[in-house]
Amino acid sequence: MQKLNVVWLRNDLRLLDNAVLCSALQHAEKSAAAILVLYVATAETWVLHDMAAIKQDLLRRRVLQLKKELADVGLPMLAVEGSSYQQLPQIFSTLCQQFELNVFVQTEYELREQQRDEAVEQLILKSGGQFIRFDTQCIMPPGSIRTQQGDIYKVFTPFKRTWLAQLQANGVHCVGRPQKITQSELQLPEFPPLQGGDGSSAGWDVAESSVLELMRSFCREKVASYHEQRDFPAVDGTSRLSAYLAIGVVSAAQCVARLQLEAGNSWSEDKSGAGIWLSELIWREFYKHILVAYPQLIKHQPFQSETAGIRWQNNKQLFDAWCNGNTGYPIVDAAMRQLNQTGWMHNRLRMISASFLVKDLHIDWRWGERYFMSRLIDGDFAANNGGWQWAASTGTDAAPYFRIFNPVTQSEKFDPQGDFIRLYVPELSKFTGKSIHWPHGAGLVNYPKPVVDHAEARKLTLELFAEVKKTHAN
Ligand code: FAD
């Protein structure tokens, strides 16, 4: 039987810095195996995971583009339309009838992904092949950053300190582009070919070269002012790489390597633009490490277990007003409309709108987590769960529950001229100056009245949290 090394791609959809692909190639060379890159779309599981339509489209477009990029270096790709994760063993079993398989994959940490991989691994082992995992989602693999006592960090700042010490000690390593290969055409079984998407992500370039250029130009031209601009949604001051990092068109290691190249030593300064951008990439790693160490998070349980008892009010009408950007709080509405219209939301606005849902509307943070996932092009379980638990004060290194964002003050501070609000809330287009942050009164007809009173809502939040803290203390 012909030997075949299968590189089963998931959220590592790139040629450069792809250790899974490179290792499979090296192994194939030594063992005289052929090589095949595989991608299986699993639309039913995506729906189960609330994956946004725009992210599904981005994935499909990226895979079809990657197929062409792989062909340029002689690598064949099989892009298959599957249904759910349950179908994977069947696909591999069909391949096993024809080939002696070794399978190379990037480790995924979530529950269904682990179960899926175990099922396929059993099948491959039974057939005499190997199932080889590579822990390449993070620069420092989960479990590798520990306290002197060997524990996992629950707080970001000391995690970051140790993470940076490891970076200083070991540097960051990226794997190069695979060499062009020639192999005779594989006779593969028939599978349903990957379908195109709905085109909703068309504004996002999916060529690997374009994404690399976006990352490189950000490091070259914008990162120096990141610390001054990153909090202002009307300014294009952040990298906009999240969607690409989430599906692995670019890796975090590539970002850090380029940052070090372009920013001199400033990346190691806490308060420089480069230093703060690096911190954001470390937050990304922190949340993945936490997810692996505390698997209850994968089941949407709060990290601080006592907060499971909070009496969320879960008013469906208020939830709908929030989802649709009709709360009467202009910055929240602009944020939600940005999400609904573009599939992306600025980080400052994610914090404001998440805080508003939980602490002004008293709605369970999991409703918001799910809604974000169903709309975000960059939906990433660890970052989304971490962000929501931070905002809800239920997480590892969360905002203390008594620190409650005032949406109007936040708006005045981070959208001072109202430029961002005017972009997404046309009802307020005629407002200038400070009144745009609280436009109520003054003959306003077609914009919703505020759905809650912030001061009252704040009081109730404090009571709800005090209640569970008290029960816990007893
Ligand atoms: P930049 O500011 O340029 O940051 C660079 C990269 O660092 C980002 O692309 C991202 O990969 C990472 N990053 C930045 N901030 C964070 C953070 N706080 N936590 C983890 N990683 C971070 N990010 C996602 O990628 N997917 C999500 O599903 C997601 N959901 C969020 C939900 C909430 C409630 C909050 C508060 C934050 C969430 N974030 C999420 C984090 C952050 O808002 C986005 O990563 C960021 O806005 C993306 O824009 P950018 O690529 O321009 O980021």
PDB file of C-alpha atoms and ligand atoms in Angstrom, residues 226 238-242 245 277 280-281 283-284 287 344-345 347 350-351 354 372 376 378-380 383-384 387-388, ligand 1:
ATOM      1  CA  TYR A 226      -0.529  51.857  19.152  1.00  0.00           C
ATOM      2  CA  THR A 238      -5.088  48.527  15.829  1.00  0.00           C
ATOM      3  CA  SER A 239      -3.762  45.739  13.616  1.00  0.00           C
ATOM      4  CA  ARG A 240      -7.097  44.189  12.526  1.00  0.00           C
ATOM      5  CA  LEU A 241      -5.325  40.836  12.486  1.00  0.00           C
ATOM      6  CA  SER A 242      -7.676  39.002  14.857  1.00  0.00           C
ATOM      7  CA  LEU A 245      -4.909  34.941  13.862  1.00  0.00           C
ATOM      8  CA  TRP A 277       0.825  45.354  21.348  1.00  0.00           C
ATOM      9  CA  GLU A 280      -2.216  41.934  23.679  1.00  0.00           C
ATOM     10  CA  LEU A 281      -0.654  38.939  21.967  1.00  0.00           C
ATOM     11  CA  TRP A 283      -3.388  38.077  26.549  1.00  0.00           C
ATOM     12  CA  ARG A 284      -4.286  35.838  23.625  1.00  0.00           C
ATOM     13  CA  TYR A 287      -6.638  32.875  27.793  1.00  0.00           C
ATOM     14  CA  TRP A 344     -15.914  42.965  13.797  1.00  0.00           C
ATOM     15  CA  MET A 345     -15.948  45.254  16.834  1.00  0.00           C
ATOM     16  CA  ASN A 347     -11.759  46.137  21.565  1.00  0.00           C
ATOM     17  CA  ARG A 350     -16.316  45.021  23.170  1.00  0.00           C
ATOM     18  CA  MET A 351     -15.496  45.960  26.757  1.00  0.00           C
ATOM     19  CA  ALA A 354     -20.166  43.529  27.293  1.00  0.00           C
ATOM     20  CA  PHE A 372     -20.706  37.723  19.939  1.00  0.00           C
ATOM     21  CA  LEU A 376     -17.732  37.867  15.008  1.00  0.00           C
ATOM     22  CA  ASP A 378     -12.643  36.627  14.593  1.00  0.00           C
ATOM     23  CA  GLY A 379     -14.686  34.444  16.981  1.00  0.00           C
ATOM     24  CA  ASP A 380     -12.209  32.557  19.140  1.00  0.00           C
ATOM     25  CA  ALA A 383     -10.463  35.084  23.762  1.00  0.00           C
ATOM     26  CA  ASN A 384     -14.234  35.503  23.684  1.00  0.00           C
ATOM     27  CA  GLY A 387     -13.183  38.763  27.425  1.00  0.00           C
ATOM     28  CA  TRP A 388     -16.734  38.078  28.600  1.00  0.00           C
TER      29      TRP A 388
HETATM   30  P1  FAD B   1      -4.929  44.334  18.191  1.00  0.00           P
HETATM   31  O1  FAD B   1      -5.204  45.363  19.195  1.00  0.00           O
HETATM   32  O2  FAD B   1      -4.107  44.702  17.036  1.00  0.00           O
HETATM   33  O3  FAD B   1      -4.252  43.099  18.967  1.00  0.00           O
HETATM   34  C1  FAD B   1      -3.444  42.117  18.289  1.00  0.00           C
HETATM   35  C2  FAD B   1      -3.980  40.724  18.543  1.00  0.00           C
HETATM   36  O4  FAD B   1      -3.867  40.389  19.911  1.00  0.00           O
HETATM   37  C3  FAD B   1      -5.440  40.547  18.214  1.00  0.00           C
HETATM   38  O5  FAD B   1      -5.623  40.353  16.832  1.00  0.00           O
HETATM   39  C4  FAD B   1      -5.808  39.350  19.051  1.00  0.00           C
HETATM   40  O6  FAD B   1      -5.420  38.142  18.449  1.00  0.00           O
HETATM   41  C5  FAD B   1      -4.955  39.560  20.299  1.00  0.00           C
HETATM   42  N1  FAD B   1      -5.724  40.241  21.342  1.00  0.00           N
HETATM   43  C6  FAD B   1      -5.882  41.569  21.492  1.00  0.00           C
HETATM   44  N2  FAD B   1      -6.599  41.834  22.607  1.00  0.00           N
HETATM   45  C7  FAD B   1      -6.893  40.650  23.155  1.00  0.00           C
HETATM   46  C8  FAD B   1      -7.615  40.260  24.321  1.00  0.00           C
HETATM   47  N3  FAD B   1      -8.153  41.146  25.160  1.00  0.00           N
HETATM   48  N4  FAD B   1      -7.753  38.942  24.579  1.00  0.00           N
HETATM   49  C9  FAD B   1      -7.203  38.013  23.767  1.00  0.00           C
HETATM   50  N5  FAD B   1      -6.513  38.329  22.655  1.00  0.00           N
HETATM   51  C10 FAD B   1      -6.350  39.625  22.357  1.00  0.00           C
HETATM   52  N6  FAD B   1     -10.529  38.491  20.310  1.00  0.00           N
HETATM   53  C11 FAD B   1     -10.575  37.523  19.389  1.00  0.00           C
HETATM   54  O7  FAD B   1      -9.598  37.317  18.657  1.00  0.00           O
HETATM   55  N7  FAD B   1     -11.707  36.742  19.255  1.00  0.00           N
HETATM   56  C12 FAD B   1     -12.811  36.916  20.037  1.00  0.00           C
HETATM   57  O8  FAD B   1     -13.776  36.175  19.913  1.00  0.00           O
HETATM   58  C13 FAD B   1     -12.779  37.964  20.998  1.00  0.00           C
HETATM   59  N8  FAD B   1     -13.861  38.228  21.773  1.00  0.00           N
HETATM   60  C14 FAD B   1     -13.792  39.228  22.720  1.00  0.00           C
HETATM   61  C15 FAD B   1     -14.910  39.460  23.551  1.00  0.00           C
HETATM   62  C16 FAD B   1     -14.862  40.459  24.529  1.00  0.00           C
HETATM   63  C17 FAD B   1     -16.055  40.687  25.423  1.00  0.00           C
HETATM   64  C18 FAD B   1     -13.693  41.237  24.669  1.00  0.00           C
HETATM   65  C19 FAD B   1     -13.629  42.316  25.724  1.00  0.00           C
HETATM   66  C20 FAD B   1     -12.592  41.026  23.861  1.00  0.00           C
HETATM   67  C21 FAD B   1     -12.622  40.016  22.878  1.00  0.00           C
HETATM   68  N9  FAD B   1     -11.516  39.775  22.028  1.00  0.00           N
HETATM   69  C22 FAD B   1     -11.583  38.754  21.106  1.00  0.00           C
HETATM   70  C23 FAD B   1     -10.244  40.512  22.208  1.00  0.00           C
HETATM   71  C24 FAD B   1     -10.066  41.783  21.357  1.00  0.00           C
HETATM   72  O9  FAD B   1     -11.175  42.609  21.466  1.00  0.00           O
HETATM   73  C25 FAD B   1      -9.792  41.504  19.875  1.00  0.00           C
HETATM   74  O10 FAD B   1      -8.767  40.536  19.751  1.00  0.00           O
HETATM   75  C26 FAD B   1      -9.337  42.771  19.148  1.00  0.00           C
HETATM   76  O11 FAD B   1     -10.299  43.783  19.247  1.00  0.00           O
HETATM   77  C27 FAD B   1      -9.073  42.450  17.686  1.00  0.00           C
HETATM   78  O12 FAD B   1      -8.647  43.586  16.981  1.00  0.00           O
HETATM   79  P2  FAD B   1      -7.165  43.697  16.422  1.00  0.00           P
HETATM   80  O13 FAD B   1      -6.816  42.477  15.670  1.00  0.00           O
HETATM   81  O14 FAD B   1      -7.069  44.988  15.700  1.00  0.00           O
HETATM   82  O15 FAD B   1      -6.338  43.707  17.770  1.00  0.00           O
END
